[in-house]
Amino acid sequence: MEAVIFDVDGTLAETERDGHRLAFNQAFERHGLPYRWSEEEYAGLLATTGGRGRLAGYLAGQGHDGDVDTLAGAIHRTKTELFVEWVVSGAGVQARDGAVELVEDLVAARVRLAVATTGRRRWVEPLLDRLFAGRPFEVVVTGDDVKKLKPDPELYATALDRLGVAAASALAIEDSPPGLAAAVAAGIACVVVASEYNRGEPFSGAVAVVQGYRSGVEPPRGRAGACLAGGVTAAALRCVHTSVSVAVGEVPR
Ligand code: XBP
Ligand code: MG
């Protein structure tokens, strides 16, 4: 295993319910629109990856005539600035429990690290800088860098390309079905650390599924789940990678 590629929203930090969602609602208010996304409504809206597309689909559904895409773009730019303020203020953004320790453990084990996120670079960079000291991610691919968002594999394929690493020598860490689908479509074995919005999802296609980075009450699932029984560490991820590599006849590197 040469590299681990992390998703951001829901994986490295729980950013959706109290971060992005509230920034969208504040942006609606700034634009004089009456919409406010509840926690429940937002759960369904997350099926559309990418905040701008999520807005466009929602506005079209509200019967907005005229150029919905232009309006979605304007609201999304406002939302992004509001989200950056939330990130920089440190008001609520925390890394998920155990995520910082895992990143540090992987750095110590000399595993190369990357990020592949649908989110916009404008907020991704300050979020990573705030949560992870020392800029441990060698490659950061964001929604600004690709034409197609998750579940399309382009984000992950771009990360592999920029790392110069083959899919068989990498592992992906994700929290959601679209993210898992993107990693699998890119040929990368994917470990799911389920996020609050995705707890009950089946995550078929994941090589292992846990509810958190630390060993918890719920046993890991998946064909390589046993590796993670003691928590998600660098050694545990190597165990996952070796077990799935041997299974598919690859020679683990
Ligand atoms: C999750 C997403 C993003 C965020 C909002 O990304 O789908 O769109 O919900 O961020 P990932 P933007 O799980 O791949 O990190 O508004 O910047 O899109
Ligand atoms: Mg995610």
Short mmCIF file of C-alpha atoms and ligand atoms in Angstrom, two decimals:
data_model
loop_
_atom_site.label_atom_id
_atom_site.label_comp_id
_atom_site.label_asym_id
_atom_site.label_seq_id
_atom_site.Cartn_x
_atom_site.Cartn_y
_atom_site.Cartn_z
CA MET A 1 0.00 0.00 0.00
CA GLU A 2 1.69 3.19 -1.19
CA ALA A 3 -1.05 5.75 -0.66
CA VAL A 4 -4.30 6.44 1.16
CA ILE A 5 -6.79 8.82 -0.44
CA PHE A 6 -9.27 10.48 1.91
CA ASP A 7 -12.66 11.97 1.19
CA VAL A 8 -13.43 15.12 3.23
CA ASP A 9 -17.08 15.77 4.05
CA GLY A 10 -18.30 13.16 6.47
CA THR A 11 -14.99 11.30 6.37
CA LEU A 12 -12.35 13.62 7.81
CA ALA A 13 -14.93 15.84 9.53
CA GLU A 14 -18.69 15.91 10.09
CA THR A 15 -19.25 19.05 8.04
CA GLU A 16 -22.70 18.58 6.53
CA ARG A 17 -25.44 18.99 9.16
CA ASP A 18 -24.04 21.94 11.13
CA GLY A 19 -21.67 23.33 8.49
CA HIS A 20 -22.69 23.17 4.86
CA ARG A 21 -26.42 22.94 5.58
CA LEU A 22 -26.43 26.10 7.73
CA ALA A 23 -24.27 27.93 5.18
CA PHE A 24 -26.81 27.06 2.46
CA ASN A 25 -29.63 28.36 4.68
CA GLN A 26 -27.75 31.61 5.43
CA ALA A 27 -27.10 32.02 1.70
CA PHE A 28 -30.81 31.61 0.95
CA GLU A 29 -31.52 34.35 3.48
CA ARG A 30 -28.82 36.64 1.98
CA HIS A 31 -30.47 36.18 -1.41
CA GLY A 32 -33.93 36.98 -0.05
CA LEU A 33 -35.22 33.45 -0.57
CA PRO A 34 -37.53 31.77 1.93
CA TYR A 35 -35.94 28.32 1.78
CA ARG A 36 -34.39 26.71 4.83
CA TRP A 37 -33.13 23.11 4.62
CA SER A 38 -34.00 21.04 7.71
CA GLU A 39 -31.68 18.25 8.82
CA GLU A 40 -34.11 15.70 7.41
CA GLU A 41 -34.61 17.48 4.08
CA TYR A 42 -30.84 17.90 3.68
CA ALA A 43 -30.32 14.15 4.12
CA GLY A 44 -32.22 13.58 0.87
CA LEU A 45 -30.51 16.48 -0.91
CA LEU A 46 -27.09 14.91 -0.22
CA ALA A 47 -27.87 12.33 -2.90
CA THR A 48 -26.77 15.09 -5.29
CA THR A 49 -23.05 15.62 -4.83
CA GLY A 50 -21.69 19.13 -5.32
CA GLY A 51 -23.36 22.09 -3.66
CA ARG A 52 -23.97 24.02 -6.87
CA GLY A 53 -25.77 21.11 -8.55
CA ARG A 54 -27.67 20.43 -5.35
CA LEU A 55 -28.92 24.02 -5.39
CA ALA A 56 -29.82 23.95 -9.09
CA GLY A 57 -31.86 20.77 -8.69
CA TYR A 58 -33.64 22.13 -5.62
CA LEU A 59 -34.44 25.51 -7.19
CA ALA A 60 -35.79 23.85 -10.32
CA GLY A 61 -38.01 21.73 -8.08
CA GLN A 62 -39.34 24.90 -6.44
CA GLY A 63 -40.62 26.07 -9.81
CA HIS A 64 -38.09 28.84 -10.32
CA ASP A 65 -38.37 29.97 -13.91
CA GLY A 66 -35.57 31.78 -15.69
CA ASP A 67 -31.91 30.80 -15.46
CA VAL A 68 -31.81 28.46 -12.47
CA ASP A 69 -28.16 27.64 -13.09
CA THR A 70 -27.08 31.28 -12.83
CA LEU A 71 -29.11 31.74 -9.64
CA ALA A 72 -27.65 28.51 -8.21
CA GLY A 73 -24.16 29.76 -9.02
CA ALA A 74 -24.74 33.07 -7.23
CA ILE A 75 -26.19 31.40 -4.13
CA HIS A 76 -23.39 28.83 -4.12
CA ARG A 77 -20.71 31.52 -4.21
CA THR A 78 -22.34 33.19 -1.20
CA LYS A 79 -22.65 29.84 0.57
CA THR A 80 -18.99 29.03 -0.05
CA GLU A 81 -17.83 32.32 1.51
CA LEU A 82 -20.14 31.74 4.50
CA PHE A 83 -18.74 28.22 4.89
CA VAL A 84 -15.16 29.53 4.77
CA GLU A 85 -16.10 31.96 7.58
CA TRP A 86 -17.43 28.99 9.59
CA VAL A 87 -14.25 27.02 8.97
CA VAL A 88 -11.89 29.91 9.76
CA SER A 89 -13.86 30.94 12.85
CA GLY A 90 -13.37 27.42 14.20
CA ALA A 91 -16.92 27.70 15.52
CA GLY A 92 -17.78 24.11 15.06
CA VAL A 93 -15.50 22.29 12.72
CA GLN A 94 -13.69 19.37 14.31
CA ALA A 95 -11.95 16.41 12.73
CA ARG A 96 -13.81 13.14 13.34
CA ASP A 97 -12.68 11.35 16.46
CA GLY A 98 -9.51 9.44 15.61
CA ALA A 99 -8.97 11.01 12.17
CA VAL A 100 -6.02 13.17 13.24
CA GLU A 101 -4.35 10.22 14.94
CA LEU A 102 -4.81 8.05 11.83
CA VAL A 103 -3.31 10.72 9.55
CA GLU A 104 -0.34 11.13 11.91
CA ASP A 105 0.08 7.34 12.08
CA LEU A 106 0.08 7.09 8.27
CA VAL A 107 2.64 9.91 7.98
CA ALA A 108 4.86 8.14 10.53
CA ALA A 109 4.49 4.93 8.50
CA ARG A 110 5.56 6.89 5.37
CA VAL A 111 2.31 6.22 3.55
CA ARG A 112 1.62 8.96 0.99
CA LEU A 113 -1.65 10.84 1.58
CA ALA A 114 -4.11 12.53 -0.76
CA VAL A 115 -7.59 14.04 -0.68
CA ALA A 116 -10.33 13.56 -3.27
CA THR A 117 -13.38 15.66 -2.44
CA THR A 118 -16.40 17.00 -4.29
CA GLY A 119 -16.14 20.19 -2.24
CA ARG A 120 -14.64 23.46 -3.50
CA ARG A 121 -10.96 24.26 -2.97
CA ARG A 122 -11.88 27.70 -1.54
CA TRP A 123 -12.95 26.01 1.72
CA VAL A 124 -11.16 22.64 1.45
CA GLU A 125 -7.68 24.12 1.86
CA PRO A 126 -8.43 26.18 5.00
CA LEU A 127 -10.34 23.24 6.49
CA LEU A 128 -7.42 20.84 5.98
CA ASP A 129 -4.94 23.42 7.29
CA ARG A 130 -7.09 23.98 10.37
CA LEU A 131 -7.63 20.31 11.20
CA PHE A 132 -4.34 18.69 10.16
CA ALA A 133 -1.03 20.30 11.10
CA GLY A 134 1.93 20.12 8.75
CA ARG A 135 0.00 19.82 5.47
CA PRO A 136 0.21 16.00 5.35
CA PHE A 137 -1.79 15.68 2.11
CA GLU A 138 0.61 15.64 -0.83
CA VAL A 139 -2.21 15.87 -3.37
CA VAL A 140 -5.59 17.60 -2.88
CA VAL A 141 -8.13 17.14 -5.67
CA THR A 142 -11.36 19.12 -5.34
CA GLY A 143 -14.61 19.67 -7.22
CA ASP A 144 -12.92 22.58 -8.99
CA ASP A 145 -10.41 20.25 -10.65
CA VAL A 146 -12.71 17.85 -12.46
CA LYS A 147 -15.62 17.87 -14.88
CA LYS A 148 -17.56 15.07 -13.21
CA LEU A 149 -18.28 14.68 -9.51
CA LYS A 150 -18.77 11.54 -7.40
CA PRO A 151 -20.00 8.86 -8.02
CA ASP A 152 -17.96 9.39 -11.19
CA PRO A 153 -14.38 8.13 -10.64
CA GLU A 154 -12.69 11.24 -12.08
CA LEU A 155 -11.73 12.72 -8.70
CA TYR A 156 -10.01 9.50 -7.62
CA ALA A 157 -8.45 8.88 -11.03
CA THR A 158 -7.00 12.40 -10.90
CA ALA A 159 -5.60 11.80 -7.41
CA LEU A 160 -3.93 8.55 -8.55
CA ASP A 161 -2.53 10.31 -11.60
CA ARG A 162 -1.10 13.20 -9.58
CA LEU A 163 0.37 10.77 -7.04
CA GLY A 164 1.76 8.56 -9.82
CA VAL A 165 0.33 5.53 -8.01
CA ALA A 166 -1.61 2.60 -9.43
CA ALA A 167 -5.11 1.96 -8.10
CA ALA A 168 -3.98 -1.44 -6.76
CA SER A 169 -1.40 0.30 -4.55
CA ALA A 170 -3.88 2.66 -2.91
CA LEU A 171 -6.77 2.59 -0.47
CA ALA A 172 -9.69 5.04 -0.33
CA ILE A 173 -11.45 6.16 2.84
CA GLU A 174 -15.06 7.28 2.34
CA ASP A 175 -18.31 7.95 4.28
CA SER A 176 -21.12 7.82 1.73
CA PRO A 177 -22.56 5.70 -1.11
CA PRO A 178 -21.58 8.16 -3.89
CA GLY A 179 -18.07 8.37 -2.50
CA LEU A 180 -17.75 4.58 -2.24
CA ALA A 181 -19.05 4.21 -5.80
CA ALA A 182 -16.49 6.73 -7.08
CA ALA A 183 -13.57 4.91 -5.42
CA VAL A 184 -14.74 1.49 -6.63
CA ALA A 185 -15.23 2.83 -10.16
CA ALA A 186 -11.63 4.07 -10.04
CA GLY A 187 -10.50 0.53 -9.13
CA ILE A 188 -9.48 1.48 -5.60
CA ALA A 189 -10.30 -0.70 -2.59
CA CYS A 190 -12.44 1.41 -0.27
CA VAL A 191 -12.85 1.40 3.51
CA VAL A 192 -16.03 3.13 4.68
CA VAL A 193 -16.10 5.04 7.96
CA ALA A 194 -19.85 5.69 7.92
CA SER A 195 -20.88 9.28 8.67
CA GLU A 196 -23.92 10.38 10.66
CA TYR A 197 -26.03 10.93 7.54
CA ASN A 198 -25.11 7.52 6.13
CA ARG A 199 -25.15 5.22 9.16
CA GLY A 200 -27.60 2.64 7.88
CA GLU A 201 -26.43 2.41 4.28
CA PRO A 202 -25.49 -1.10 2.98
CA PHE A 203 -22.18 0.07 1.46
CA SER A 204 -21.92 -3.04 -0.73
CA GLY A 205 -18.60 -2.87 -2.56
CA ALA A 206 -16.65 -1.65 0.46
CA VAL A 207 -13.81 -3.94 1.59
CA ALA A 208 -14.60 -2.94 5.17
CA VAL A 209 -17.20 -0.79 6.96
CA VAL A 210 -16.80 0.77 10.40
CA GLN A 211 -18.82 3.39 12.24
CA GLY A 212 -15.77 5.32 13.42
CA TYR A 213 -11.95 5.35 13.45
CA ARG A 214 -11.63 4.05 16.98
CA SER A 215 -12.58 0.47 17.90
CA GLY A 216 -16.17 0.83 18.88
CA VAL A 217 -19.19 -1.11 19.92
CA GLU A 218 -20.21 -2.18 16.45
CA PRO A 219 -17.91 -4.84 14.88
CA PRO A 220 -16.44 -3.98 11.47
CA ARG A 221 -18.20 -5.44 8.43
CA GLY A 222 -16.79 -6.59 5.07
CA ARG A 223 -14.31 -9.15 3.80
CA ALA A 224 -11.38 -7.29 5.35
CA GLY A 225 -13.32 -6.03 8.36
CA ALA A 226 -11.39 -8.19 10.82
CA CYS A 227 -8.27 -6.06 10.17
CA LEU A 228 -10.06 -3.09 11.73
CA ALA A 229 -11.27 -4.77 14.90
CA GLY A 230 -8.79 -2.73 16.95
CA GLY A 231 -9.54 0.55 15.20
CA VAL A 232 -8.43 2.21 11.96
CA THR A 233 -4.64 2.56 12.17
CA ALA A 234 -1.86 2.52 9.57
CA ALA A 235 -1.12 -1.12 10.36
CA ALA A 236 -4.82 -2.00 10.15
CA LEU A 237 -5.10 -0.36 6.72
CA ARG A 238 -2.02 -2.25 5.55
CA CYS A 239 -3.74 -5.44 6.72
CA VAL A 240 -6.84 -4.48 4.73
CA HIS A 241 -4.79 -3.70 1.63
CA THR A 242 -2.80 -6.95 1.84
CA SER A 243 -5.88 -9.06 2.39
CA VAL A 244 -7.74 -7.61 -0.61
CA SER A 245 -4.62 -7.60 -2.80
CA VAL A 246 -3.96 -11.30 -2.15
CA ALA A 247 -7.66 -11.99 -2.77
CA VAL A 248 -7.48 -10.44 -6.25
CA GLY A 249 -4.06 -11.96 -7.05
CA GLU A 250 -2.20 -8.65 -6.94
CA VAL A 251 1.21 -8.56 -5.35
CA PRO A 252 0.84 -6.03 -2.50
CA ARG A 253 3.48 -3.25 -2.65
C1 XBP B 1 -19.61 16.17 -0.21
C2 XBP B 1 -20.35 17.02 -1.17
C3 XBP B 1 -20.08 18.50 -1.21
C4 XBP B 1 -20.57 19.17 0.08
C5 XBP B 1 -20.79 20.66 -0.14
O1 XBP B 1 -18.31 16.10 -0.73
O2 XBP B 1 -21.13 16.50 -1.95
O3 XBP B 1 -20.79 19.01 -2.31
O4 XBP B 1 -21.85 18.63 0.43
O5 XBP B 1 -19.59 21.25 -0.63
P1 XBP B 1 -17.28 14.91 -0.32
P2 XBP B 1 -19.66 22.22 -1.91
O6 XBP B 1 -18.03 13.93 0.59
O7 XBP B 1 -16.89 14.29 -1.65
O8 XBP B 1 -16.16 15.59 0.39
O9 XBP B 1 -20.82 23.16 -1.69
O10 XBP B 1 -18.32 22.93 -1.95
O11 XBP B 1 -19.89 21.31 -3.09
MG MG B 2 -18.07 12.46 1.93
#
